mmCIF file of C-alpha atoms in Angstrom:
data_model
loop_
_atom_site.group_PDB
_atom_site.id
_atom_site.type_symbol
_atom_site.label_atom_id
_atom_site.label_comp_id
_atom_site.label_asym_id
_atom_site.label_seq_id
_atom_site.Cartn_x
_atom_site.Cartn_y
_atom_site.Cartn_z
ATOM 1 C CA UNK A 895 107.626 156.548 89.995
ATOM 2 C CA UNK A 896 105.114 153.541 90.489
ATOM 3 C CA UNK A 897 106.524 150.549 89.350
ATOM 4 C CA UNK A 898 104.837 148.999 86.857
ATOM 5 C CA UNK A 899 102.417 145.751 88.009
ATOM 6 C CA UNK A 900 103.940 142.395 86.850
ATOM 7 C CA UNK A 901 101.723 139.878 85.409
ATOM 8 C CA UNK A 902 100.864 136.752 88.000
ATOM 9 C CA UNK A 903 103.062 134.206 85.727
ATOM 10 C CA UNK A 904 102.968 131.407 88.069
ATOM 11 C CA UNK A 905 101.207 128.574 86.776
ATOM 12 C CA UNK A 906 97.670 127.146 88.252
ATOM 13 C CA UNK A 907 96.353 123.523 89.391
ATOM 14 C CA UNK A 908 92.987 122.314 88.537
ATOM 15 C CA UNK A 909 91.342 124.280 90.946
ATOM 16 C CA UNK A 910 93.710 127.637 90.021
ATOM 17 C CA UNK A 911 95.867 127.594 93.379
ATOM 18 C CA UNK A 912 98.951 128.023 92.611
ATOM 19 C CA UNK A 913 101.092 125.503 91.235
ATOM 20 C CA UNK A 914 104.201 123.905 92.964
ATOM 21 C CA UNK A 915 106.467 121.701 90.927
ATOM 22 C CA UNK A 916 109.965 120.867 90.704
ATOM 23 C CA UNK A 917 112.442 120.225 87.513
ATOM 24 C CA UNK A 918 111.120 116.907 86.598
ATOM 25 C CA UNK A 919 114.702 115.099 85.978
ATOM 26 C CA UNK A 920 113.525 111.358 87.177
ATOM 27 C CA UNK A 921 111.382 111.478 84.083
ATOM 28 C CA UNK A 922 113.656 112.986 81.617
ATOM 29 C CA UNK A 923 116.235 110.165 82.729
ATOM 30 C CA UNK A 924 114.266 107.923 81.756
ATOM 31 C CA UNK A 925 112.910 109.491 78.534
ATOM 32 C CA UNK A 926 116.380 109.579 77.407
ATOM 33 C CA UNK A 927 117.286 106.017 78.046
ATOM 34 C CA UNK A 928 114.357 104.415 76.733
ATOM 35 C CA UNK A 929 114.023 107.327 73.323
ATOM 36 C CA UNK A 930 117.301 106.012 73.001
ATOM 37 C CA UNK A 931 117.045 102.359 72.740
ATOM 38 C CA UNK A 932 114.110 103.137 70.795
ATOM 39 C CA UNK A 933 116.482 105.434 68.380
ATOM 40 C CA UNK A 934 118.585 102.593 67.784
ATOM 41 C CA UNK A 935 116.176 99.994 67.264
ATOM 42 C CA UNK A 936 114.080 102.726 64.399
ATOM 43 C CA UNK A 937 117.399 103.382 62.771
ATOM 44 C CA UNK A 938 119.956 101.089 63.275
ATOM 45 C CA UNK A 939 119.391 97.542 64.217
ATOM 46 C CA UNK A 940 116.043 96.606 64.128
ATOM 47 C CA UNK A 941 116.772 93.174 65.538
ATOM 48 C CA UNK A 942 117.100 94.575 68.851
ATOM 49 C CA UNK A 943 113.309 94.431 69.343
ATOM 50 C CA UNK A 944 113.767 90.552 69.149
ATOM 51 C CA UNK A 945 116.599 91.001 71.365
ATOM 52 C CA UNK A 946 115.356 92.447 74.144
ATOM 53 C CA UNK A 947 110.905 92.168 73.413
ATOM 54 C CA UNK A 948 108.782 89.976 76.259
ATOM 55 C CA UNK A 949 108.810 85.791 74.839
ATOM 56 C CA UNK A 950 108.059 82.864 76.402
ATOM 57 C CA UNK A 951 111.416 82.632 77.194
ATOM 58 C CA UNK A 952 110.806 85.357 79.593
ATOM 59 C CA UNK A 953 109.614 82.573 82.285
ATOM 60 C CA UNK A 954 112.115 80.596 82.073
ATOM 61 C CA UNK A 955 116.126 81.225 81.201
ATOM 62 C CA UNK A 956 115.740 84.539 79.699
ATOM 63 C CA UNK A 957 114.078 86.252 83.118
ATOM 64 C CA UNK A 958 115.460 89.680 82.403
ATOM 65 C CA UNK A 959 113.044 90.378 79.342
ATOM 66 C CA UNK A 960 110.242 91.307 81.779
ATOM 67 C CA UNK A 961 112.041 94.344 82.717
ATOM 68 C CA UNK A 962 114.246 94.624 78.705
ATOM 69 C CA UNK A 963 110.768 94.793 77.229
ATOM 70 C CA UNK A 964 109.881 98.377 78.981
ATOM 71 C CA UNK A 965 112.333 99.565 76.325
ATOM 72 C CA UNK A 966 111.651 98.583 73.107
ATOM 73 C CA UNK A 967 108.795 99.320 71.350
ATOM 74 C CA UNK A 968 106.676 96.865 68.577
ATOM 75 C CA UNK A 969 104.427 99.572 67.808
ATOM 76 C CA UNK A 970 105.957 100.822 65.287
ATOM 77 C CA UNK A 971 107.304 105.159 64.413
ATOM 78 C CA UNK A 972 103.716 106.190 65.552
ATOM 79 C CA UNK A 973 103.706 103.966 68.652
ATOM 80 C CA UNK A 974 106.804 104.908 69.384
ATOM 81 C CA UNK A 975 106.095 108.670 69.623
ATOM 82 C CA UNK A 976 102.827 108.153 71.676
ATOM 83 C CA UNK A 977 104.711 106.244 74.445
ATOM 84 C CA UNK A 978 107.158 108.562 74.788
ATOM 85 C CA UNK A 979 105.118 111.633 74.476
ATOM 86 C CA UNK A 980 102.963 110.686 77.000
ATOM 87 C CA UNK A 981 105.844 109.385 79.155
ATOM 88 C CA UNK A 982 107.176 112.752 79.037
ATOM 89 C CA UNK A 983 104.088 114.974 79.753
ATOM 90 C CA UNK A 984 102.473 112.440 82.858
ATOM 91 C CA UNK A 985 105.466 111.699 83.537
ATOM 92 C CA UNK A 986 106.792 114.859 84.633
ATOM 93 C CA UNK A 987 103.351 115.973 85.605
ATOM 94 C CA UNK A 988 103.512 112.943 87.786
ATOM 95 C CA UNK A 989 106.844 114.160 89.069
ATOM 96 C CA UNK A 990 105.213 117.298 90.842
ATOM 97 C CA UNK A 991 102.503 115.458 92.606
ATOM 98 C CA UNK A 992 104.809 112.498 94.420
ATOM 99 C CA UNK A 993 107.759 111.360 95.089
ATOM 100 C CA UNK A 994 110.355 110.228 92.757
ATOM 101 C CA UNK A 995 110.548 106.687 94.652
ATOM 102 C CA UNK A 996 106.969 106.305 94.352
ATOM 103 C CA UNK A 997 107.490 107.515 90.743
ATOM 104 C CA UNK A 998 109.445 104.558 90.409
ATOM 105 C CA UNK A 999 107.337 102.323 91.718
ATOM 106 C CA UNK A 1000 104.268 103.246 90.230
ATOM 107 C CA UNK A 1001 106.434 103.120 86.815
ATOM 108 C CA UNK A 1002 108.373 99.993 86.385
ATOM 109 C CA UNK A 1003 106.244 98.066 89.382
ATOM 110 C CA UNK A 1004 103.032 98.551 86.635
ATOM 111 C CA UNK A 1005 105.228 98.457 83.567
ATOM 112 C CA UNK A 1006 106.780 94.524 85.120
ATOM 113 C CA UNK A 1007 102.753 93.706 86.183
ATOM 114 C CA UNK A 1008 101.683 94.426 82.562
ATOM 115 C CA UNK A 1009 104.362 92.690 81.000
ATOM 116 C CA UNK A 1010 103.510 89.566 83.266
ATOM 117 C CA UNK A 1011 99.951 89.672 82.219
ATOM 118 C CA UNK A 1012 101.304 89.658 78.381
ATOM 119 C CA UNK A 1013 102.986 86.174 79.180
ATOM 120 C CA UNK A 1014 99.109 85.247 78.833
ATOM 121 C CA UNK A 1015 97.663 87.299 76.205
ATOM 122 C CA UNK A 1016 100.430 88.446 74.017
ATOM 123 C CA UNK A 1017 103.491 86.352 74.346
ATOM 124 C CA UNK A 1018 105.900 88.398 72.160
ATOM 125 C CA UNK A 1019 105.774 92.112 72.103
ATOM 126 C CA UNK A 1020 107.650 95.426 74.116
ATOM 127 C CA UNK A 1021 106.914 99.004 74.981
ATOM 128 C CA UNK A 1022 106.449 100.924 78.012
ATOM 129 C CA UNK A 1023 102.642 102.070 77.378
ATOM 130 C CA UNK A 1024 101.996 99.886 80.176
ATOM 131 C CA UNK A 1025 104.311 101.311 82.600
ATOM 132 C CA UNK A 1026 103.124 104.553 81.298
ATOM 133 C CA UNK A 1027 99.208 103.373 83.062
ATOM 134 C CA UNK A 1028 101.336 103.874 86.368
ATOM 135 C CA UNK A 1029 101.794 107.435 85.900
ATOM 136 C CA UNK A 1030 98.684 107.993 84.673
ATOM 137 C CA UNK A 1031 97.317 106.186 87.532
ATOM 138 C CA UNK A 1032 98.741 108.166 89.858
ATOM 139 C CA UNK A 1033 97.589 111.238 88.167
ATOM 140 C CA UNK A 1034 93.883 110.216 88.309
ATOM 141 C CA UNK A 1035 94.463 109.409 92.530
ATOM 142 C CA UNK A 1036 96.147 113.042 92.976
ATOM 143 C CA UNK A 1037 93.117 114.521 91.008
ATOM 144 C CA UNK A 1038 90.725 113.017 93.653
ATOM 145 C CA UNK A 1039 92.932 113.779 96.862
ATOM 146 C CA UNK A 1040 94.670 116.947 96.175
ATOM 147 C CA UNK A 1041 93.208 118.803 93.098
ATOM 148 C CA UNK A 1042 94.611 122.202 94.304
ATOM 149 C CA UNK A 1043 98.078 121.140 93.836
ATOM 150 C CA UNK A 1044 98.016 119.272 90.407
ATOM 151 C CA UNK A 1045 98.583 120.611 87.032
ATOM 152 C CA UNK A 1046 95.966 121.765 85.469
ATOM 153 C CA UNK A 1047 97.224 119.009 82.204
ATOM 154 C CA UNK A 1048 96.858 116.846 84.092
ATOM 155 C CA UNK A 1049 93.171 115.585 84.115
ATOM 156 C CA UNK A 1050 92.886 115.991 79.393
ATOM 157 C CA UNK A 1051 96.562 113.932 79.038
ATOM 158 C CA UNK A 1052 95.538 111.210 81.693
ATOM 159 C CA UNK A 1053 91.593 111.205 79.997
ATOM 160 C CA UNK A 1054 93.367 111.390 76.096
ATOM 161 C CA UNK A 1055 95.563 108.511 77.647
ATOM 162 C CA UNK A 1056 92.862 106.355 78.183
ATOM 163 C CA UNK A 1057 91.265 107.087 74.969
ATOM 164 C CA UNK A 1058 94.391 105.857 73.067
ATOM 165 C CA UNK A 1059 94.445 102.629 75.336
ATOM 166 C CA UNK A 1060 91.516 101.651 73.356
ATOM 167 C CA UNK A 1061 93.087 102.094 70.522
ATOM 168 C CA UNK A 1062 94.833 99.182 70.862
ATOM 169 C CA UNK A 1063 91.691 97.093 70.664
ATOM 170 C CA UNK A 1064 89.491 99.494 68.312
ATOM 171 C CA UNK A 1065 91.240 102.672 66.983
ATOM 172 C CA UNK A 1066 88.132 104.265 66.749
ATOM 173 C CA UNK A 1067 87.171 104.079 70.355
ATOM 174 C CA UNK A 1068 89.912 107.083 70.993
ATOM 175 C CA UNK A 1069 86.704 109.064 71.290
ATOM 176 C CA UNK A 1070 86.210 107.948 74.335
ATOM 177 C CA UNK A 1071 88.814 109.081 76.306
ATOM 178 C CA UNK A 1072 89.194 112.475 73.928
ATOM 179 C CA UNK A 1073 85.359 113.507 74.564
ATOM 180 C CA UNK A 1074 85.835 113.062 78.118
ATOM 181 C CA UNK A 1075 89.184 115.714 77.483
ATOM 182 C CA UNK A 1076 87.737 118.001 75.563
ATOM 183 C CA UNK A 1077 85.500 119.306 77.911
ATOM 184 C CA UNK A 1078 87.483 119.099 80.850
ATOM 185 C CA UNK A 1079 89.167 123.032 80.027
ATOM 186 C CA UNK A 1080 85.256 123.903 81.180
ATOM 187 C CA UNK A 1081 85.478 121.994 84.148
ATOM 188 C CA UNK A 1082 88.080 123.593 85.766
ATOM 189 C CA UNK A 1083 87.414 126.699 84.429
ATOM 190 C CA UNK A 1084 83.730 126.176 86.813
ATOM 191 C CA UNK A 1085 85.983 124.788 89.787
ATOM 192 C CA UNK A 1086 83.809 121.578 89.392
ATOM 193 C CA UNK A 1087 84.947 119.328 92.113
ATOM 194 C CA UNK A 1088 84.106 115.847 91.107
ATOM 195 C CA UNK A 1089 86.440 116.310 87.959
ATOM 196 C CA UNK A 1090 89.203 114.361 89.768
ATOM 197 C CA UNK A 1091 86.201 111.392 90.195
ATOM 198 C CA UNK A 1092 85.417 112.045 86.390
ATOM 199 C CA UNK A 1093 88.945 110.906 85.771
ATOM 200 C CA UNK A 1094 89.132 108.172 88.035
ATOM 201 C CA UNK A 1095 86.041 106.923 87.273
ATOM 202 C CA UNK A 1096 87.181 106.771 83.438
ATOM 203 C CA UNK A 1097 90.804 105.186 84.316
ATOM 204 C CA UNK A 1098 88.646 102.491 86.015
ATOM 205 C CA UNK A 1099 86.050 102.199 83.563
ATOM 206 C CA UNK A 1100 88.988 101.631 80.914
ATOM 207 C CA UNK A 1101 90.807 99.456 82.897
ATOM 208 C CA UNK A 1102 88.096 96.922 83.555
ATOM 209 C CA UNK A 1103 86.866 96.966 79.824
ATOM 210 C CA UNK A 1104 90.090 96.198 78.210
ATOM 211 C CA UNK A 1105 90.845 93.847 81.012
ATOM 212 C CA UNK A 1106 87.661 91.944 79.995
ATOM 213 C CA UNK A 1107 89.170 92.270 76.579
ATOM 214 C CA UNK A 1108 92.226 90.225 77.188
ATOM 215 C CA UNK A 1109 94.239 93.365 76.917
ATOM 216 C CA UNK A 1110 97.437 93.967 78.653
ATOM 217 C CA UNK A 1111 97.149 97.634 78.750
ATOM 218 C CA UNK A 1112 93.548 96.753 81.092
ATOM 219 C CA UNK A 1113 95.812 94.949 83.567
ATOM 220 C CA UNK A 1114 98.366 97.200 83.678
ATOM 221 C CA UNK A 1115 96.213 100.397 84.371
ATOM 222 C CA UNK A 1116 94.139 98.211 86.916
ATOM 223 C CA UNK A 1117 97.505 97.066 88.605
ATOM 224 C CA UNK A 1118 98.599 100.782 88.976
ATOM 225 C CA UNK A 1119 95.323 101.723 89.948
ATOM 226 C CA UNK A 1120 96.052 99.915 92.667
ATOM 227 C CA UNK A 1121 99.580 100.057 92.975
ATOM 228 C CA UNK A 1122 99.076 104.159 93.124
ATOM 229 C CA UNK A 1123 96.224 103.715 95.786
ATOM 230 C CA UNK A 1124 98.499 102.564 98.012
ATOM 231 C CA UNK A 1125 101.868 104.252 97.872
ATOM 232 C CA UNK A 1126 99.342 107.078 97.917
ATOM 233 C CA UNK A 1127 97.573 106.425 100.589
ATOM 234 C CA UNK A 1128 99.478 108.261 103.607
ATOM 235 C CA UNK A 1129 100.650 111.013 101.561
ATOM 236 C CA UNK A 1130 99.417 114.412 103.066
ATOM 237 C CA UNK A 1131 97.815 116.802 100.492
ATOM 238 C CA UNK A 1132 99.520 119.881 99.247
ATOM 239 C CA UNK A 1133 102.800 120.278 97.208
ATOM 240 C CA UNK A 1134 105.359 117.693 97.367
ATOM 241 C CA UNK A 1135 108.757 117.963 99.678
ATOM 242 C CA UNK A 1136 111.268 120.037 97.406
ATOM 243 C CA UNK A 1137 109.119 121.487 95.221
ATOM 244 C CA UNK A 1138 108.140 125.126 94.184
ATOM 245 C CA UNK A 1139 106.675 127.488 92.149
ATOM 246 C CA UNK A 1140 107.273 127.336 88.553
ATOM 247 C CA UNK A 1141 107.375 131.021 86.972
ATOM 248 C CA UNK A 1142 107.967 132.094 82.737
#
């Protein structure tokens, strides 16, 4: 008796090669830590924000707040569960395309540059949206150098990133990283090979608009722009060391 034909389960990249990714646990250690402090600042001591947020302070005695102020969040319930949805889903997107060093580089070495520019243009505040531009950064560099091995989520999350970057200046102007999203199911459906410069070219564009805007979230995605360029640049294309297919 013929056996009967399995379905091809294993998940695609952009171009719909097969997928290789690993179990993204860098990311979901982090998750955890910072959904945590942001748990128990939401629930049970809201003075923590003050306690650990970025202040002027920051630059002098009270260095450690550059790095505290990844963790806390003055955004609010809603801000709250945007960072850390979309620190889970590029972030372990993220995970399959480079290494978890780099990972942590592009992370927390964007998340400490954004917080640095805030010292300028918004003393007091917290949240790790900027360190979140890292990941997202590094997205938009895979999606130009190795689109056959990157998750097909990735180019909508890291273009609906963007869009909700400007919110922070103009809610409405979400539509400009969502329209760019929307159609990008189309795009890889065709196998269209300048989407990875569609998102680049967007990540850039955003970066340099809200950076004109006095926005950290501008310097922060232009420093991991860069940032990801670089620890990027040497890495041979195809699947990352360690990884493999994912099947349901």
């Amino acid at each position: 008796m013929t056996a009967p034909i399995r379905p091809d389960t294993t998940e695609r990249g952009t171009m719909g090669m097969p997928r290789m990714i690993r179990r993204p646990w860098l990311t979901l250690g982090v998750f955890a830590v910072t959904a945590t402090v942001n748990l128990i600042q939401l629930t049970v001591d809201p003075r923590l924000l003050r306690s650990l947020e970025r202040t002027s302070a920051g630059l002098h005695s009270d260095w450690w707040r550059t790095f505290a102020s990844l963790f806390v969040q003055d955004g609010g319930v809603l801000g709250t569960l945007s960072n850390l949805v979309f620190l889970l889903v590029l972030g372990a997107v993220a995970e399959s395309v480079t290494s978890r060093p780099r990972w942590l580089l592009a992370y927390f070495g964007t998340g400490l540059i954004g917080e640095l520019a805030g010292y300028s243009w918004q003393p007091t505040g917290g949240g790790n949206s900027v360190a979140v531009c890292g990941l997202a950064a590094v997205l938009a560099w895979a999606l130009v150098r190795r689109p056959r091995s990157v998750p097909a989520i990735a180019a909508p999350a890291t273009l609906v990133w963007c869009g909700v970057l400007f919110t922070t200046w103009y809610v409405p102007l979400v539509v400009l990283g969502a329209v760019p999203a929307a159609v990008t199911p189309r795009l890889i459906q065709a196998r269209w090979g300048g989407l990875g410069f569609l998102v680049l070219g967007v990540c850039v564009a955003t970066a340099v608009t809200l950076t004109a805007a006095r926005n950290i979230h501008g310097a922060a995605l232009l420093a991991g722009l860069l940032l990801a360029a670089a620890l990027t640049w040497r890495e041979k294309p195809g699947p990352v060391r360690g990884s493999r297919p994912l099947r349901a």
